[in-house]
CSV table of C-alpha atoms in Angstrom, one decimal:
chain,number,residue,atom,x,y,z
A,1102,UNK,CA,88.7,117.9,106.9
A,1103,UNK,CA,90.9,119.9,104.6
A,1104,UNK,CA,94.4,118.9,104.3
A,1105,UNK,CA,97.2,119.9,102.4
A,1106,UNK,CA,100.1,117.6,101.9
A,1107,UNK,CA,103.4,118.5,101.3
A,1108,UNK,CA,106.1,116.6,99.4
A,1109,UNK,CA,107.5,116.4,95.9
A,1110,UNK,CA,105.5,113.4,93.9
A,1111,UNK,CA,107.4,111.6,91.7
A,1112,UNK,CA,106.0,108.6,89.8
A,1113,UNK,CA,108.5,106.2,90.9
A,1114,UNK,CA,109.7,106.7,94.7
A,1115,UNK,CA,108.3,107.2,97.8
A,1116,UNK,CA,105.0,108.3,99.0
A,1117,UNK,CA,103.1,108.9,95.5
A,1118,UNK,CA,101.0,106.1,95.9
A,1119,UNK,CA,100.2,106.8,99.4
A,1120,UNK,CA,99.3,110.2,98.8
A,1121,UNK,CA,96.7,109.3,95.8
A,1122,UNK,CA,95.3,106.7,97.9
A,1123,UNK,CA,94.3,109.9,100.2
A,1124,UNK,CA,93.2,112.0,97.7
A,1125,UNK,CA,90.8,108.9,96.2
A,1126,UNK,CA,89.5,108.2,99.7
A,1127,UNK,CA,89.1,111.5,101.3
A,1128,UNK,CA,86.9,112.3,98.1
A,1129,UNK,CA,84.5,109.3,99.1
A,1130,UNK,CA,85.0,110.5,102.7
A,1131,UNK,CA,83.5,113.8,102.1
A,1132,UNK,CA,87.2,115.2,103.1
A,1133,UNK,CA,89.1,117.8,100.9
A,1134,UNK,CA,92.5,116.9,100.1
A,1135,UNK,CA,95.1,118.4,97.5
A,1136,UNK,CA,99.2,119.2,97.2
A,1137,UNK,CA,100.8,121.6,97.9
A,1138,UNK,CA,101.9,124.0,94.3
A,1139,UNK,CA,101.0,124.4,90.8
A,1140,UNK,CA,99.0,122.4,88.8
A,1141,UNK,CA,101.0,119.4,87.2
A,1142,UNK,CA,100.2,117.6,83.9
A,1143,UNK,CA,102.6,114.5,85.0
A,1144,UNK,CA,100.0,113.9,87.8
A,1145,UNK,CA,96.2,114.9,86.3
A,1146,UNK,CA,94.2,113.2,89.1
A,1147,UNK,CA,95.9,115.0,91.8
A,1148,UNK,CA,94.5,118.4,92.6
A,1149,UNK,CA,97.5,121.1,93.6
A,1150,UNK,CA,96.8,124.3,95.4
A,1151,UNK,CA,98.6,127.5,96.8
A,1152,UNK,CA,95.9,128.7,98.9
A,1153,UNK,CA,97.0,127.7,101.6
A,1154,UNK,CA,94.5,129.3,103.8
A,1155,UNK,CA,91.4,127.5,102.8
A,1156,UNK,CA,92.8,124.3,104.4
A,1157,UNK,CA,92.7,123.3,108.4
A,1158,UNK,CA,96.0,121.2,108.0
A,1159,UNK,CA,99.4,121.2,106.2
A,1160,UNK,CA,100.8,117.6,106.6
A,1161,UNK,CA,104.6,117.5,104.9
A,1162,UNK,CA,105.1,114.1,104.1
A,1163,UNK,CA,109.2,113.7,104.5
A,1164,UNK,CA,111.7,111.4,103.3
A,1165,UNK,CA,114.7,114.0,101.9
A,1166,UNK,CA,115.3,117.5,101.7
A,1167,UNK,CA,113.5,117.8,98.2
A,1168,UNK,CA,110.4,117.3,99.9
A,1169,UNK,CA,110.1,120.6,101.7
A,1170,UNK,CA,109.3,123.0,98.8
A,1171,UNK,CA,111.7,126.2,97.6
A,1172,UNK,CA,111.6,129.8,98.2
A,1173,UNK,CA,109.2,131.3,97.8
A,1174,UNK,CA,106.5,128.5,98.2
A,1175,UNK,CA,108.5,127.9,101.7
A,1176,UNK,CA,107.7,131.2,103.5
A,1177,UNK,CA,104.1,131.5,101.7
A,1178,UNK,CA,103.3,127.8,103.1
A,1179,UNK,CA,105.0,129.0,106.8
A,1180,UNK,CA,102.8,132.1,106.4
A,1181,UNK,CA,99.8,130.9,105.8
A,1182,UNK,CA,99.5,128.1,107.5
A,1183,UNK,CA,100.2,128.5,111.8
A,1184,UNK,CA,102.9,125.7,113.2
A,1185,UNK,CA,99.9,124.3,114.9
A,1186,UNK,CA,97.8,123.5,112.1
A,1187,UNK,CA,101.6,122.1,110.8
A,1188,UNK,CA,101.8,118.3,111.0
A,1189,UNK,CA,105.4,116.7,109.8
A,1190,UNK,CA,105.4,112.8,108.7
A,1191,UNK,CA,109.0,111.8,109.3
A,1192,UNK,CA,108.8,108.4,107.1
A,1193,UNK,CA,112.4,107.6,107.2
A,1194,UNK,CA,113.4,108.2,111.0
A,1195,UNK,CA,115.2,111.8,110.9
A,1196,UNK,CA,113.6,113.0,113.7
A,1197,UNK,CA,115.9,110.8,116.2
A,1198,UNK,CA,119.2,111.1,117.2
A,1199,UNK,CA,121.9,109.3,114.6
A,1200,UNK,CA,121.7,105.8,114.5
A,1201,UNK,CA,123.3,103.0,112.3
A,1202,UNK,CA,122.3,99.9,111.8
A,1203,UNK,CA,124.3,97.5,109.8
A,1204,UNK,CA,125.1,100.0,107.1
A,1205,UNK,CA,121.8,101.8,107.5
A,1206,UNK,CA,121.7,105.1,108.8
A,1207,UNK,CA,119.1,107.9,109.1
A,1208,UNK,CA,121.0,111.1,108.4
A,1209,UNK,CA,123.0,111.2,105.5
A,1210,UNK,CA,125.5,113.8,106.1
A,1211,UNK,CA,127.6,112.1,103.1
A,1212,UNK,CA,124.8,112.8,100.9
A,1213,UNK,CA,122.7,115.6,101.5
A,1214,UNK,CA,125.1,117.4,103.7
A,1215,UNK,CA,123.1,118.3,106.5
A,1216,UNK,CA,123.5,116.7,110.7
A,1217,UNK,CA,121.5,114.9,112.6
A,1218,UNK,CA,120.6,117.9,115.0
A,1219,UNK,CA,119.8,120.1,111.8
A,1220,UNK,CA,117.0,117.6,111.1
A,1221,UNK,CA,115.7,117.9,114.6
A,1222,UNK,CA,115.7,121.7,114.7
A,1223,UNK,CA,114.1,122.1,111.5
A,1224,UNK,CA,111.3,119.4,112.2
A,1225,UNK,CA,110.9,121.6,115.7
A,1226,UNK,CA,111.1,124.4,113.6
A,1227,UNK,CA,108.2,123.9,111.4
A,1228,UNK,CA,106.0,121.3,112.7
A,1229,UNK,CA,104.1,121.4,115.8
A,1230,UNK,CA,103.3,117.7,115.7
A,1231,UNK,CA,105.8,115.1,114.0
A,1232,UNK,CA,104.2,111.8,113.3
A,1233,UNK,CA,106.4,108.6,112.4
A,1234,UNK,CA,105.0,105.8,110.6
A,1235,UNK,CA,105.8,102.9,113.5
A,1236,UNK,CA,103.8,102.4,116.4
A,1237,UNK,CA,106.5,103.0,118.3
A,1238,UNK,CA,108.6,105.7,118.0
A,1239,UNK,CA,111.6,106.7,120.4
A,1240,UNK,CA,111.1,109.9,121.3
A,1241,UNK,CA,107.8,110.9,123.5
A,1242,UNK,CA,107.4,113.7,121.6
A,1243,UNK,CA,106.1,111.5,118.5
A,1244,UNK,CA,103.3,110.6,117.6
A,1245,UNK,CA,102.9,107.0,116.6
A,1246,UNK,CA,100.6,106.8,112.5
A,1247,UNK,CA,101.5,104.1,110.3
A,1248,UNK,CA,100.5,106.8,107.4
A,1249,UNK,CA,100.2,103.9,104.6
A,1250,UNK,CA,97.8,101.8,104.4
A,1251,UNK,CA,95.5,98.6,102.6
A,1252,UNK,CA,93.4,99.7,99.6
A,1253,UNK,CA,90.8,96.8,99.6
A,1254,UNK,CA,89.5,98.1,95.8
A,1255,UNK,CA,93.2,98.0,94.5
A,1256,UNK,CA,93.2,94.0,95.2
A,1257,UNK,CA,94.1,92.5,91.5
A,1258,UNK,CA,91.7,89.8,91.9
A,1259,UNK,CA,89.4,88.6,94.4
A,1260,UNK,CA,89.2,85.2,95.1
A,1261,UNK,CA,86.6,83.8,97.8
A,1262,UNK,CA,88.2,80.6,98.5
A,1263,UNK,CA,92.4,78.9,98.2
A,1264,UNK,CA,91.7,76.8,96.0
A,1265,UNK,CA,90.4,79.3,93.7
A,1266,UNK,CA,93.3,81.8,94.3
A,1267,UNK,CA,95.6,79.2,93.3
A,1268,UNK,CA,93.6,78.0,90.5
A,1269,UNK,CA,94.4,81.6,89.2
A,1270,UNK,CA,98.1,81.9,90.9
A,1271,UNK,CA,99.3,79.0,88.5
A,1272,UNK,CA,97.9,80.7,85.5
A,1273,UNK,CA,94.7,80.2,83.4
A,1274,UNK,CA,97.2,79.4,80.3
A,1275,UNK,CA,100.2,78.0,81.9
A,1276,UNK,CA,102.1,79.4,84.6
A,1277,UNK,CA,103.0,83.0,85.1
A,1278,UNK,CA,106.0,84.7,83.4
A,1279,UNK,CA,108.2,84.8,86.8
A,1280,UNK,CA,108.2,82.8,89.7
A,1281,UNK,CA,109.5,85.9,91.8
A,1282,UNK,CA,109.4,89.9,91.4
A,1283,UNK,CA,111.1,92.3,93.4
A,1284,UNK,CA,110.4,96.2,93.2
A,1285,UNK,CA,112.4,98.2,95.1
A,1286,UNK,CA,115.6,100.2,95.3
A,1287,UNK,CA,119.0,99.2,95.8
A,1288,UNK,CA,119.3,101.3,99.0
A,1289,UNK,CA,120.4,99.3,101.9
A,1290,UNK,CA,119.1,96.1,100.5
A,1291,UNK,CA,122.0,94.1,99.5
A,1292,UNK,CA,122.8,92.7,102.4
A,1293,UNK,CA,119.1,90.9,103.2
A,1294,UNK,CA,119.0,90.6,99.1
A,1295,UNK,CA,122.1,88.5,99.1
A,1296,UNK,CA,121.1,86.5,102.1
A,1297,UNK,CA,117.6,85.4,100.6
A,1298,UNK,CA,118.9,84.8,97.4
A,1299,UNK,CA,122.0,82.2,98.0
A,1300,UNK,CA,118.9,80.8,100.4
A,1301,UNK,CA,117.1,80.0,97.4
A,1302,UNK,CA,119.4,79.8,94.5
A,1303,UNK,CA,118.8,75.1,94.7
A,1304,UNK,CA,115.1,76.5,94.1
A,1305,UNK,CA,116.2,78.2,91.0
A,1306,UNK,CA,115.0,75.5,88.2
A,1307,UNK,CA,111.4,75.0,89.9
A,1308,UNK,CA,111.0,78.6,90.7
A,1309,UNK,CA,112.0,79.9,87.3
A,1310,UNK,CA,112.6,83.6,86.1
A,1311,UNK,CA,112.9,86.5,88.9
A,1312,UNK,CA,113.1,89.7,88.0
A,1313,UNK,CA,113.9,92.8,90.4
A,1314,UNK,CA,113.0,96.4,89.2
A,1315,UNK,CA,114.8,99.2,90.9
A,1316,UNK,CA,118.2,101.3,90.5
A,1317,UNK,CA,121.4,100.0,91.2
A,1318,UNK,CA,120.9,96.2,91.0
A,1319,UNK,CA,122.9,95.8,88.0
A,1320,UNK,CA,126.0,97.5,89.3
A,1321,UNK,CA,127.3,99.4,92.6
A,1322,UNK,CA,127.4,103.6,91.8
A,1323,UNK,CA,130.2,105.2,91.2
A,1324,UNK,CA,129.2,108.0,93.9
A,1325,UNK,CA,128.3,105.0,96.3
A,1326,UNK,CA,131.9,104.0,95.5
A,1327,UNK,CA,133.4,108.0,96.0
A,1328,UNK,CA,131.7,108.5,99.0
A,1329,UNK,CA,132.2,105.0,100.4
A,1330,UNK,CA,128.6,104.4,101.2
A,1331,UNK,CA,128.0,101.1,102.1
A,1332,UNK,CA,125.0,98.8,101.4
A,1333,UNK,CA,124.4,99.7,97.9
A,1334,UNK,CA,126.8,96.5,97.3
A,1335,UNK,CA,125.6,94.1,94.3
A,1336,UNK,CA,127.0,91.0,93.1
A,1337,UNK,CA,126.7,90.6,89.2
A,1338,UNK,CA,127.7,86.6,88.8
A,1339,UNK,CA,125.1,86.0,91.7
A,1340,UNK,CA,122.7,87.7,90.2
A,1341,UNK,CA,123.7,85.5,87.0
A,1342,UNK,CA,123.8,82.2,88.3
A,1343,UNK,CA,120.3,82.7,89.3
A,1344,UNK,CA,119.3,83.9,86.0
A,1345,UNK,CA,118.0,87.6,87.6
A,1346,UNK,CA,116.6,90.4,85.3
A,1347,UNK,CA,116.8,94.0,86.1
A,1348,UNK,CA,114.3,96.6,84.8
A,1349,UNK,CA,115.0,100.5,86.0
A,1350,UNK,CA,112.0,101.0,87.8
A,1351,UNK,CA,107.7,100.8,87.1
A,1352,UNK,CA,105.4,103.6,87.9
A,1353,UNK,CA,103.6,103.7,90.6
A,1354,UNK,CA,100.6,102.8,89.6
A,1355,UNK,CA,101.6,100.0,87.9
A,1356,UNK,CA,103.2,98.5,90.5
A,1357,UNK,CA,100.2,96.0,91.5
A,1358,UNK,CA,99.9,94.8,87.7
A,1359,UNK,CA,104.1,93.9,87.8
A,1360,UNK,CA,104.2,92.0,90.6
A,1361,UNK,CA,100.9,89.8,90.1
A,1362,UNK,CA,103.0,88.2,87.1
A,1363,UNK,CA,105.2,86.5,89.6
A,1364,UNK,CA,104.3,84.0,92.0
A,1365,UNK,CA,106.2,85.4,94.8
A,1366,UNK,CA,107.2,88.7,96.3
A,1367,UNK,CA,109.2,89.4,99.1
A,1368,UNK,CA,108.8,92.2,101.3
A,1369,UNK,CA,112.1,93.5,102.7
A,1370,UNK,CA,112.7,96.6,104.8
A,1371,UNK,CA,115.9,98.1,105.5
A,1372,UNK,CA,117.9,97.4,108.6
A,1373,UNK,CA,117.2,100.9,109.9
A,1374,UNK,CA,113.3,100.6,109.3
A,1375,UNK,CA,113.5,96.8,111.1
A,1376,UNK,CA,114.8,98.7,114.1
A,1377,UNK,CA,112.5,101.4,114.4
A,1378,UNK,CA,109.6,99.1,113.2
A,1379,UNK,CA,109.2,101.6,110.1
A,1380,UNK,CA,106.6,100.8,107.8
A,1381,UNK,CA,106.6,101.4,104.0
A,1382,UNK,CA,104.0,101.4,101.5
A,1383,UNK,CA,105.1,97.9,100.0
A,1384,UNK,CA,104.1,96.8,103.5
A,1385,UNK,CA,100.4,97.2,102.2
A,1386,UNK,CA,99.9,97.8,99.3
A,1387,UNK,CA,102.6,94.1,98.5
A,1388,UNK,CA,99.0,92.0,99.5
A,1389,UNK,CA,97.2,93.8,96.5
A,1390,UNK,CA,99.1,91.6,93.9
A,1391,UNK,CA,97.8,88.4,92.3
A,1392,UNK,CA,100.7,86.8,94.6
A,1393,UNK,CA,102.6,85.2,97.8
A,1394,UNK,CA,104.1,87.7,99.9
A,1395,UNK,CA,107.3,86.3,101.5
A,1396,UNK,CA,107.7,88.1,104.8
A,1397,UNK,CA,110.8,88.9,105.6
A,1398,UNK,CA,110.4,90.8,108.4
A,1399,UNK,CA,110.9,90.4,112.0
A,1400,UNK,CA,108.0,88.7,113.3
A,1401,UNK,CA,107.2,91.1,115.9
A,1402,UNK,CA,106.1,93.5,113.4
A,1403,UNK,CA,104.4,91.0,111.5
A,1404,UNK,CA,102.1,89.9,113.8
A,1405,UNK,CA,101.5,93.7,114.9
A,1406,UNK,CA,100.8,94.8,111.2
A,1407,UNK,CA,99.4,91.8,109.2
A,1408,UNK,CA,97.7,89.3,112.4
A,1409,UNK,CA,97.9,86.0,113.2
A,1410,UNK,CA,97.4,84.3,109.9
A,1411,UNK,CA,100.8,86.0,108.2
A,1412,UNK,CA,102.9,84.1,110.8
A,1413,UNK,CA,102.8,81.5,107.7
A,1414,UNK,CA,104.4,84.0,105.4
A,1415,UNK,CA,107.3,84.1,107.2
A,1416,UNK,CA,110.0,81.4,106.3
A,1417,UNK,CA,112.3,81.9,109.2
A,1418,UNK,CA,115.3,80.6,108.8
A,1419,UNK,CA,114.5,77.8,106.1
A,1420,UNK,CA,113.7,80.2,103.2
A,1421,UNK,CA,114.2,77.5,100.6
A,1422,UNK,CA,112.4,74.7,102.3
A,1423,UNK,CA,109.4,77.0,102.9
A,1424,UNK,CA,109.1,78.4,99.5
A,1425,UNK,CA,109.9,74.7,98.3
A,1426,UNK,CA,107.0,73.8,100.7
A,1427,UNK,CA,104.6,76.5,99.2
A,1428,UNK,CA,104.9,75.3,95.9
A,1429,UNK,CA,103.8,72.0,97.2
A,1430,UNK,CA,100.6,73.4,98.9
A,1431,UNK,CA,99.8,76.7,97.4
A,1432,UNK,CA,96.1,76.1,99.0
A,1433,UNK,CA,97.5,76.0,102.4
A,1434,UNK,CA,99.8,79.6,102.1
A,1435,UNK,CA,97.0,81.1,99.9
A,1436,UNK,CA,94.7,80.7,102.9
A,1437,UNK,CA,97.0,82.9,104.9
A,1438,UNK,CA,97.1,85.6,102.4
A,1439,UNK,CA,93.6,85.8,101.8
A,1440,UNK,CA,92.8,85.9,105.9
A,1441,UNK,CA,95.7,88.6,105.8
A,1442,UNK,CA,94.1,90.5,103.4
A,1443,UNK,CA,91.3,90.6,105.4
A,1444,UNK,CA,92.6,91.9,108.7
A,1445,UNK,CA,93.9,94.3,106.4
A,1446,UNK,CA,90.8,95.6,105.4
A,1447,UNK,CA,89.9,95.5,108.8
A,1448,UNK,CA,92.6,97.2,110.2
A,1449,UNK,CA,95.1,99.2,108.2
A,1450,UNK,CA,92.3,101.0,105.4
A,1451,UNK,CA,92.6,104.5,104.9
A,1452,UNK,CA,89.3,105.6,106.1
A,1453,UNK,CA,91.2,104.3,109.1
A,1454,UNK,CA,94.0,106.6,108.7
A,1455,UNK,CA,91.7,109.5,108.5
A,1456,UNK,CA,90.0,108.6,111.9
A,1457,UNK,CA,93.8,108.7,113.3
A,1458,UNK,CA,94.4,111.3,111.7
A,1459,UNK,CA,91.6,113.4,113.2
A,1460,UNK,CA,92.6,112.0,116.8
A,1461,UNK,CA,95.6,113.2,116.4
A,1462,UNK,CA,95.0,116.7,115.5
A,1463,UNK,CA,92.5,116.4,118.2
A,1464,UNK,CA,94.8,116.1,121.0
């Protein structure tokens, strides 16, 4: 296949890592992938193109308005390419009516100034297949594709047994610098965030230094403030008391290398994405690091992502007891990962999401 995807990359949100994965595996696949515009230097092992015509797909990859390109890259792509060769990934849940959940939301009229149906009619507009990342999506008209996926090669270390992953996990020359890293945006986090860590905060002494990289955990924005957006809450003495560092962000692609320096890493997704069983690419790419994902997740999606063997990962409604518990036997939660990993690579690869992919365009 030839595809062409369609978004703006930037090094530090949304689907960059996604989309390199494709590029990296559709080259081993024998498939021809590349992005949509000019050449840029910020991203050398990407190839861009404007021809639109040489390709059999164009797949826009959608999270915010940004990602659909300007005038006059816009009507060359529309020309060039016919609405039935035109695939839209709607990763955040636009194309549905409005919903709110908690604080969540999935049009934000506050922010980008555009409603709900706007986001439907355009989709409609441009796409002859829209694709969600869930397996199941609310309208009929979607097509269920997880889009991210489990890189296998991008695993920090390889361990065949627990005993050796822990032996590594507790550090070859002490232990590692934090016993938990976070990356991720303050964006309709707090709330879970805050929960999880007053859950945890009698671990703090045996757990030892967490650091979360992302905007916004240091203070609440001033246009969060102005517009009254909620969910973008933080709470500084918390934060203190726990003895919390905050970094602005990491590039994507050293995201694997950040987290595998703590010994745990929650996965959190936002209300919204809970109720439309959304996935992310922390949902994957999270069992890469040199660490214990902590699931927090419902566990419907849990066992319909990660198997069986994750179930372990999840600490319910104990969250201190069961981190408490995996300190105590690391072999016993490593074991879970590692089998994790593995249905992973079973499951969720990309050559996988190329094979739905052309199933998809099939029908």
């Amino acid at each position: 296949m030839k595809l062409l995807f369609v978004s703006k990359l930037n090094r530090f949100a949304r689907a960059i890592n996604t989309i390199t994965k494709y590029v990296e595996a559709g080259k081993a696949l024998g498939h021809e992938i590349a992005v949509f515009g000019e050449p840029s230097s910020e991203f050398p092992s990407v190839p861009y193109s404007v021809d639109v015509k040489r390709f059999d797909f164009a797949i826009f990859v959608i999270y915010e308005t940004q990602d659909f390109p300007d005038l006059p890259y816009l009507a060359q792509l529309l020309d060039g390419m016919p609405k039935e060769r035109r695939v839209i990934i709607d990763c955040t849940g636009r194309y549905n009516e409005t919903i709110s959940v908690e604080h969540d939301f999935n049009h934000l009229e506050k922010v980008d100034n555009h409603q709900g149906w706007e986001w439907i009619e355009g989709f409609e507009a441009v796409a002859d297949k829209i694709l969600q990342p869930t397996l199941s999506p609310l309208r009929p008209n979607v097509h269920p594709f997880l889009f991210h996926a489990f890189d296998p090669e991008a695993v920090a270390r390889h361990f065949d047994t627990p005993n050796e992953a822990v032996k590594a996990w507790l550090g070859e020359n002490g232990s590692k610098p934090y016993g938990m890293t976070y990356v991720g945006n303050n964006w309709q986090r707090w709330t879970q965030m805050r929960r999880f860590l007053e859950a945890i905060e009698s671990l703090r002494a045996k757990l030892g230094r967490i650091c979360f990289v992302g905007w916004a955990w240091d203070c609440r924005p001033d246009w969060a403030r102005e517009l009254g957006i909620q969910g973008i809450d933080v709470d500084p003495d918390l934060l203190k008391r726990l003895g919390v560092e905050v970094s602005s962000r990491v590039a994507y692609n050293e995201f694997i290398r950040f987290v595998s320096q703590g010994r745990f890493c929650p996965i959190f997704h936002r209300p919204l994405f809970n109720h439309l069983s959304l996935v992310t690419n922390r949902t994957f790419e999270t069992f890469c690091g040199d660490t214990i994902p902590i699931l927090m997740l419902p566990e419907k999606l849990v066992e319909a992502i990660y198997g069986p063997a994750a179930q372990l990962l999840v600490p319910g409604q104990d969250v201190a007891g069961h981190m408490s518990d995996m300190m105590q036997r690391p072999a016993f939660y490593w074991d879970a990962v590692l089998k994790t990993r593995a249905h992973l690579a079973q499951h969720h690869t990309y050559k996988k999401r190329f094979q739905e992919l052309s199933a998809i365009f099939d029908k």
